[in-house]
């Protein structure tokens, strides 16, 4: 089958480590389904994997991709009780637990100590014609949600959903700041926040990206300097925002600490531009700042997103759709940050 995979690690250019070519057709293990991929979306996670950075050792050839929407092609060796029938349209919860520990037995795999995502370690990724997925991770997809839209949900939208509504526990009328205006999590935050009646403030150094954030429904789009920080304070009546969605890290951390109101929340779900900013501890304790970590989301949260997409409450923003054999172009666009919204790859029909 055709797949996009890490062919080697090292070197200066992660895109040079990407190859699109033939890989063996996977065989699903007991309890697992084989999903025929109709759409898979790209994440910065895949760029990190191409650099050799992952929660597990990256051992080429490793097929990339965390997000998948498709149809159930089969089970091996039997269909587990309650699993969707062959041919069912599905989207996959990409968070895979060990399946053996007490957490996996009683809670969501998100909290398993050995949690990993599709494309990590010995788990195959989704940028292929077929991908094996635990049957328990499949969610039936209503006909009203197309495969391309569904493929955007399991990482970027799920991450944003959990940060906004579970971790920061925001309610209609609350205010939130997100850094960036056009990336996957930033656009998801703006669209989900707008839907939920939040006021979403966005930052970007790029004027065109700020305009795009406003077009998506951001309340205001600001620069990233100290003056922008003061402007945000003025816009919130000197109070600051109820929550900050932080996925950038070193370049934005000080802005985040200044932006959040007293007794407000900063949710951290990434550090794409560096993970060790000066902590600013004095400001944190003096202002009762809550700093919460977050990564991905639960199956139940993904089910809520699927329902939002089915009811058209949420229409994910897609920045481009590429055939699988041109996955290299999609990765180049992702690395350049030149597209608004999620980039999706579809295997040839
Ligand atoms: Zn476990």
PDB file of N, CA and C in Angstrom, residues 57-107:
ATOM      1  N   UNK A  57      11.197   6.090  20.645  1.00  0.00           N
ATOM      2  CA  UNK A  57      12.296   6.149  19.686  1.00  0.00           C
ATOM      3  C   UNK A  57      11.722   6.046  18.264  1.00  0.00           C
ATOM      4  N   UNK A  58      12.169   6.930  17.378  1.00  0.00           N
ATOM      5  CA  UNK A  58      11.699   6.884  15.995  1.00  0.00           C
ATOM      6  C   UNK A  58      12.607   5.938  15.220  1.00  0.00           C
ATOM      7  N   UNK A  59      12.022   4.825  14.771  1.00  0.00           N
ATOM      8  CA  UNK A  59      12.813   3.841  14.037  1.00  0.00           C
ATOM      9  C   UNK A  59      12.287   3.717  12.618  1.00  0.00           C
ATOM     10  N   UNK A  60      12.970   4.377  11.648  1.00  0.00           N
ATOM     11  CA  UNK A  60      12.518   4.310  10.257  1.00  0.00           C
ATOM     12  C   UNK A  60      12.543   2.857   9.746  1.00  0.00           C
ATOM     13  N   UNK A  61      11.654   2.505   8.813  1.00  0.00           N
ATOM     14  CA  UNK A  61      10.593   3.358   8.274  1.00  0.00           C
ATOM     15  C   UNK A  61       9.386   3.419   9.227  1.00  0.00           C
ATOM     16  N   UNK A  62       8.954   4.641   9.592  1.00  0.00           N
ATOM     17  CA  UNK A  62       7.801   4.854  10.473  1.00  0.00           C
ATOM     18  C   UNK A  62       6.748   5.644   9.702  1.00  0.00           C
ATOM     19  N   UNK A  63       5.584   5.042   9.505  1.00  0.00           N
ATOM     20  CA  UNK A  63       4.498   5.747   8.800  1.00  0.00           C
ATOM     21  C   UNK A  63       3.939   6.842   9.701  1.00  0.00           C
ATOM     22  N   UNK A  64       3.787   8.048   9.135  1.00  0.00           N
ATOM     23  CA  UNK A  64       3.355   9.229   9.894  1.00  0.00           C
ATOM     24  C   UNK A  64       1.838   9.320   9.982  1.00  0.00           C
ATOM     25  N   UNK A  65       1.358  10.255  10.822  1.00  0.00           N
ATOM     26  CA  UNK A  65      -0.064  10.597  10.863  1.00  0.00           C
ATOM     27  C   UNK A  65      -0.771  10.096  12.105  1.00  0.00           C
ATOM     28  N   UNK A  66      -1.486  11.019  12.786  1.00  0.00           N
ATOM     29  CA  UNK A  66      -2.238  10.674  14.001  1.00  0.00           C
ATOM     30  C   UNK A  66      -3.741  10.621  13.746  1.00  0.00           C
ATOM     31  N   UNK A  67      -4.207  11.353  12.746  1.00  0.00           N
ATOM     32  CA  UNK A  67      -5.653  11.564  12.573  1.00  0.00           C
ATOM     33  C   UNK A  67      -6.167  10.777  11.382  1.00  0.00           C
ATOM     34  N   UNK A  68      -7.300  10.098  11.564  1.00  0.00           N
ATOM     35  CA  UNK A  68      -7.865   9.356  10.436  1.00  0.00           C
ATOM     36  C   UNK A  68      -9.380   9.318  10.485  1.00  0.00           C
ATOM     37  N   UNK A  69      -9.980   9.461   9.286  1.00  0.00           N
ATOM     38  CA  UNK A  69     -11.390   9.154   9.072  1.00  0.00           C
ATOM     39  C   UNK A  69     -11.449   8.218   7.879  1.00  0.00           C
ATOM     40  N   UNK A  70     -12.313   7.211   7.976  1.00  0.00           N
ATOM     41  CA  UNK A  70     -12.380   6.234   6.895  1.00  0.00           C
ATOM     42  C   UNK A  70     -13.491   5.244   7.126  1.00  0.00           C
ATOM     43  N   UNK A  71     -13.326   4.056   6.563  1.00  0.00           N
ATOM     44  CA  UNK A  71     -14.330   3.001   6.748  1.00  0.00           C
ATOM     45  C   UNK A  71     -13.651   1.762   7.324  1.00  0.00           C
ATOM     46  N   UNK A  72     -14.425   0.966   8.071  1.00  0.00           N
ATOM     47  CA  UNK A  72     -13.883  -0.269   8.640  1.00  0.00           C
ATOM     48  C   UNK A  72     -13.727  -1.287   7.511  1.00  0.00           C
ATOM     49  N   UNK A  73     -12.477  -1.722   7.288  1.00  0.00           N
ATOM     50  CA  UNK A  73     -12.209  -2.685   6.214  1.00  0.00           C
ATOM     51  C   UNK A  73     -12.237  -4.120   6.735  1.00  0.00           C
ATOM     52  N   UNK A  74     -12.073  -4.303   8.059  1.00  0.00           N
ATOM     53  CA  UNK A  74     -12.089  -5.661   8.599  1.00  0.00           C
ATOM     54  C   UNK A  74     -11.531  -5.697   9.999  1.00  0.00           C
ATOM     55  N   UNK A  75     -11.584  -6.880  10.589  1.00  0.00           N
ATOM     56  CA  UNK A  75     -11.048  -7.094  11.934  1.00  0.00           C
ATOM     57  C   UNK A  75     -10.156  -8.317  11.894  1.00  0.00           C
ATOM     58  N   UNK A  76      -9.263  -8.403  12.864  1.00  0.00           N
ATOM     59  CA  UNK A  76      -8.457  -9.610  12.906  1.00  0.00           C
ATOM     60  C   UNK A  76      -8.391 -10.158  14.318  1.00  0.00           C
ATOM     61  N   UNK A  77      -8.708 -11.418  14.546  1.00  0.00           N
ATOM     62  CA  UNK A  77      -9.345 -12.346  13.589  1.00  0.00           C
ATOM     63  C   UNK A  77     -10.872 -12.248  13.600  1.00  0.00           C
ATOM     64  N   UNK A  78     -11.475 -11.652  14.673  1.00  0.00           N
ATOM     65  CA  UNK A  78     -12.940 -11.537  14.749  1.00  0.00           C
ATOM     66  C   UNK A  78     -13.322 -10.112  15.085  1.00  0.00           C
ATOM     67  N   UNK A  79     -14.564  -9.761  14.760  1.00  0.00           N
ATOM     68  CA  UNK A  79     -15.070  -8.444  15.172  1.00  0.00           C
ATOM     69  C   UNK A  79     -15.391  -8.483  16.653  1.00  0.00           C
ATOM     70  N   UNK A  80     -14.741  -7.624  17.484  1.00  0.00           N
ATOM     71  CA  UNK A  80     -15.061  -7.600  18.913  1.00  0.00           C
ATOM     72  C   UNK A  80     -16.513  -7.180  19.121  1.00  0.00           C
ATOM     73  N   UNK A  81     -17.100  -7.681  20.204  1.00  0.00           N
ATOM     74  CA  UNK A  81     -18.496  -7.377  20.496  1.00  0.00           C
ATOM     75  C   UNK A  81     -18.695  -5.861  20.569  1.00  0.00           C
ATOM     76  N   UNK A  82     -19.722  -5.384  19.908  1.00  0.00           N
ATOM     77  CA  UNK A  82     -20.039  -3.959  19.969  1.00  0.00           C
ATOM     78  C   UNK A  82     -19.280  -3.097  18.983  1.00  0.00           C
ATOM     79  N   UNK A  83     -18.272  -3.667  18.321  1.00  0.00           N
ATOM     80  CA  UNK A  83     -17.481  -2.871  17.363  1.00  0.00           C
ATOM     81  C   UNK A  83     -18.297  -2.633  16.091  1.00  0.00           C
ATOM     82  N   UNK A  84     -18.076  -1.491  15.413  1.00  0.00           N
ATOM     83  CA  UNK A  84     -18.864  -1.198  14.213  1.00  0.00           C
ATOM     84  C   UNK A  84     -18.642  -2.238  13.109  1.00  0.00           C
ATOM     85  N   UNK A  85     -19.696  -2.477  12.345  1.00  0.00           N
ATOM     86  CA  UNK A  85     -19.612  -3.477  11.276  1.00  0.00           C
ATOM     87  C   UNK A  85     -18.689  -3.015  10.159  1.00  0.00           C
ATOM     88  N   UNK A  86     -18.215  -3.977   9.391  1.00  0.00           N
ATOM     89  CA  UNK A  86     -17.380  -3.647   8.226  1.00  0.00           C
ATOM     90  C   UNK A  86     -18.134  -2.691   7.313  1.00  0.00           C
ATOM     91  N   UNK A  87     -17.436  -1.718   6.791  1.00  0.00           N
ATOM     92  CA  UNK A  87     -18.047  -0.730   5.901  1.00  0.00           C
ATOM     93  C   UNK A  87     -18.536   0.505   6.631  1.00  0.00           C
ATOM     94  N   UNK A  88     -18.598   0.467   7.979  1.00  0.00           N
ATOM     95  CA  UNK A  88     -19.077   1.621   8.741  1.00  0.00           C
ATOM     96  C   UNK A  88     -18.108   2.798   8.599  1.00  0.00           C
ATOM     97  N   UNK A  89     -18.661   3.993   8.429  1.00  0.00           N
ATOM     98  CA  UNK A  89     -17.835   5.208   8.411  1.00  0.00           C
ATOM     99  C   UNK A  89     -17.410   5.507   9.839  1.00  0.00           C
ATOM    100  N   UNK A  90     -16.110   5.758  10.043  1.00  0.00           N
ATOM    101  CA  UNK A  90     -15.588   5.967  11.396  1.00  0.00           C
ATOM    102  C   UNK A  90     -14.544   7.083  11.421  1.00  0.00           C
ATOM    103  N   UNK A  91     -14.334   7.616  12.626  1.00  0.00           N
ATOM    104  CA  UNK A  91     -13.184   8.454  12.921  1.00  0.00           C
ATOM    105  C   UNK A  91     -12.525   7.806  14.127  1.00  0.00           C
ATOM    106  N   UNK A  92     -11.182   7.906  14.233  1.00  0.00           N
ATOM    107  CA  UNK A  92     -10.483   7.200  15.309  1.00  0.00           C
ATOM    108  C   UNK A  92     -10.017   8.155  16.406  1.00  0.00           C
ATOM    109  N   UNK A  93     -10.237   7.756  17.660  1.00  0.00           N
ATOM    110  CA  UNK A  93      -9.578   8.415  18.796  1.00  0.00           C
ATOM    111  C   UNK A  93      -8.137   7.945  18.751  1.00  0.00           C
ATOM    112  N   UNK A  94      -7.211   8.887  18.589  1.00  0.00           N
ATOM    113  CA  UNK A  94      -5.817   8.525  18.282  1.00  0.00           C
ATOM    114  C   UNK A  94      -4.997   8.155  19.506  1.00  0.00           C
ATOM    115  N   UNK A  95      -5.595   8.270  20.694  1.00  0.00           N
ATOM    116  CA  UNK A  95      -4.868   8.020  21.942  1.00  0.00           C
ATOM    117  C   UNK A  95      -4.993   6.539  22.303  1.00  0.00           C
ATOM    118  N   UNK A  96      -3.851   5.841  22.341  1.00  0.00           N
ATOM    119  CA  UNK A  96      -3.868   4.400  22.558  1.00  0.00           C
ATOM    120  C   UNK A  96      -3.212   4.088  23.902  1.00  0.00           C
ATOM    121  N   UNK A  97      -3.960   3.453  24.803  1.00  0.00           N
ATOM    122  CA  UNK A  97      -3.395   3.040  26.085  1.00  0.00           C
ATOM    123  C   UNK A  97      -2.765   1.662  25.971  1.00  0.00           C
ATOM    124  N   UNK A  98      -2.127   1.221  27.067  1.00  0.00           N
ATOM    125  CA  UNK A  98      -1.495  -0.104  27.041  1.00  0.00           C
ATOM    126  C   UNK A  98      -2.545  -1.206  27.016  1.00  0.00           C
ATOM    127  N   UNK A  99      -3.755  -0.898  27.496  1.00  0.00           N
ATOM    128  CA  UNK A  99      -4.840  -1.883  27.483  1.00  0.00           C
ATOM    129  C   UNK A  99      -4.768  -2.881  28.618  1.00  0.00           C
ATOM    130  N   UNK A 100      -3.737  -2.787  29.456  1.00  0.00           N
ATOM    131  CA  UNK A 100      -3.535  -3.808  30.491  1.00  0.00           C
ATOM    132  C   UNK A 100      -3.561  -3.239  31.903  1.00  0.00           C
ATOM    133  N   UNK A 101      -3.392  -1.933  32.069  1.00  0.00           N
ATOM    134  CA  UNK A 101      -3.263  -1.372  33.420  1.00  0.00           C
ATOM    135  C   UNK A 101      -4.635  -1.007  34.003  1.00  0.00           C
ATOM    136  N   UNK A 102      -4.657  -0.661  35.285  1.00  0.00           N
ATOM    137  CA  UNK A 102      -5.907  -0.313  35.961  1.00  0.00           C
ATOM    138  C   UNK A 102      -6.528   0.931  35.340  1.00  0.00           C
ATOM    139  N   UNK A 103      -5.692   1.898  34.928  1.00  0.00           N
ATOM    140  CA  UNK A 103      -6.221   3.108  34.298  1.00  0.00           C
ATOM    141  C   UNK A 103      -6.964   2.750  33.020  1.00  0.00           C
ATOM    142  N   UNK A 104      -6.359   1.919  32.186  1.00  0.00           N
ATOM    143  CA  UNK A 104      -7.002   1.543  30.925  1.00  0.00           C
ATOM    144  C   UNK A 104      -8.314   0.795  31.180  1.00  0.00           C
ATOM    145  N   UNK A 105      -8.367   0.022  32.286  1.00  0.00           N
ATOM    146  CA  UNK A 105      -9.579  -0.751  32.580  1.00  0.00           C
ATOM    147  C   UNK A 105     -10.713   0.151  33.053  1.00  0.00           C
ATOM    148  N   UNK A 106     -10.380   1.246  33.747  1.00  0.00           N
ATOM    149  CA  UNK A 106     -11.426   2.027  34.420  1.00  0.00           C
ATOM    150  C   UNK A 106     -11.543   3.457  33.937  1.00  0.00           C
ATOM    151  N   UNK A 107     -10.623   3.903  33.077  1.00  0.00           N
ATOM    152  CA  UNK A 107     -10.625   5.307  32.695  1.00  0.00           C
ATOM    153  C   UNK A 107     -10.293   5.432  31.214  1.00  0.00           C
TER     154      UNK A 107
END
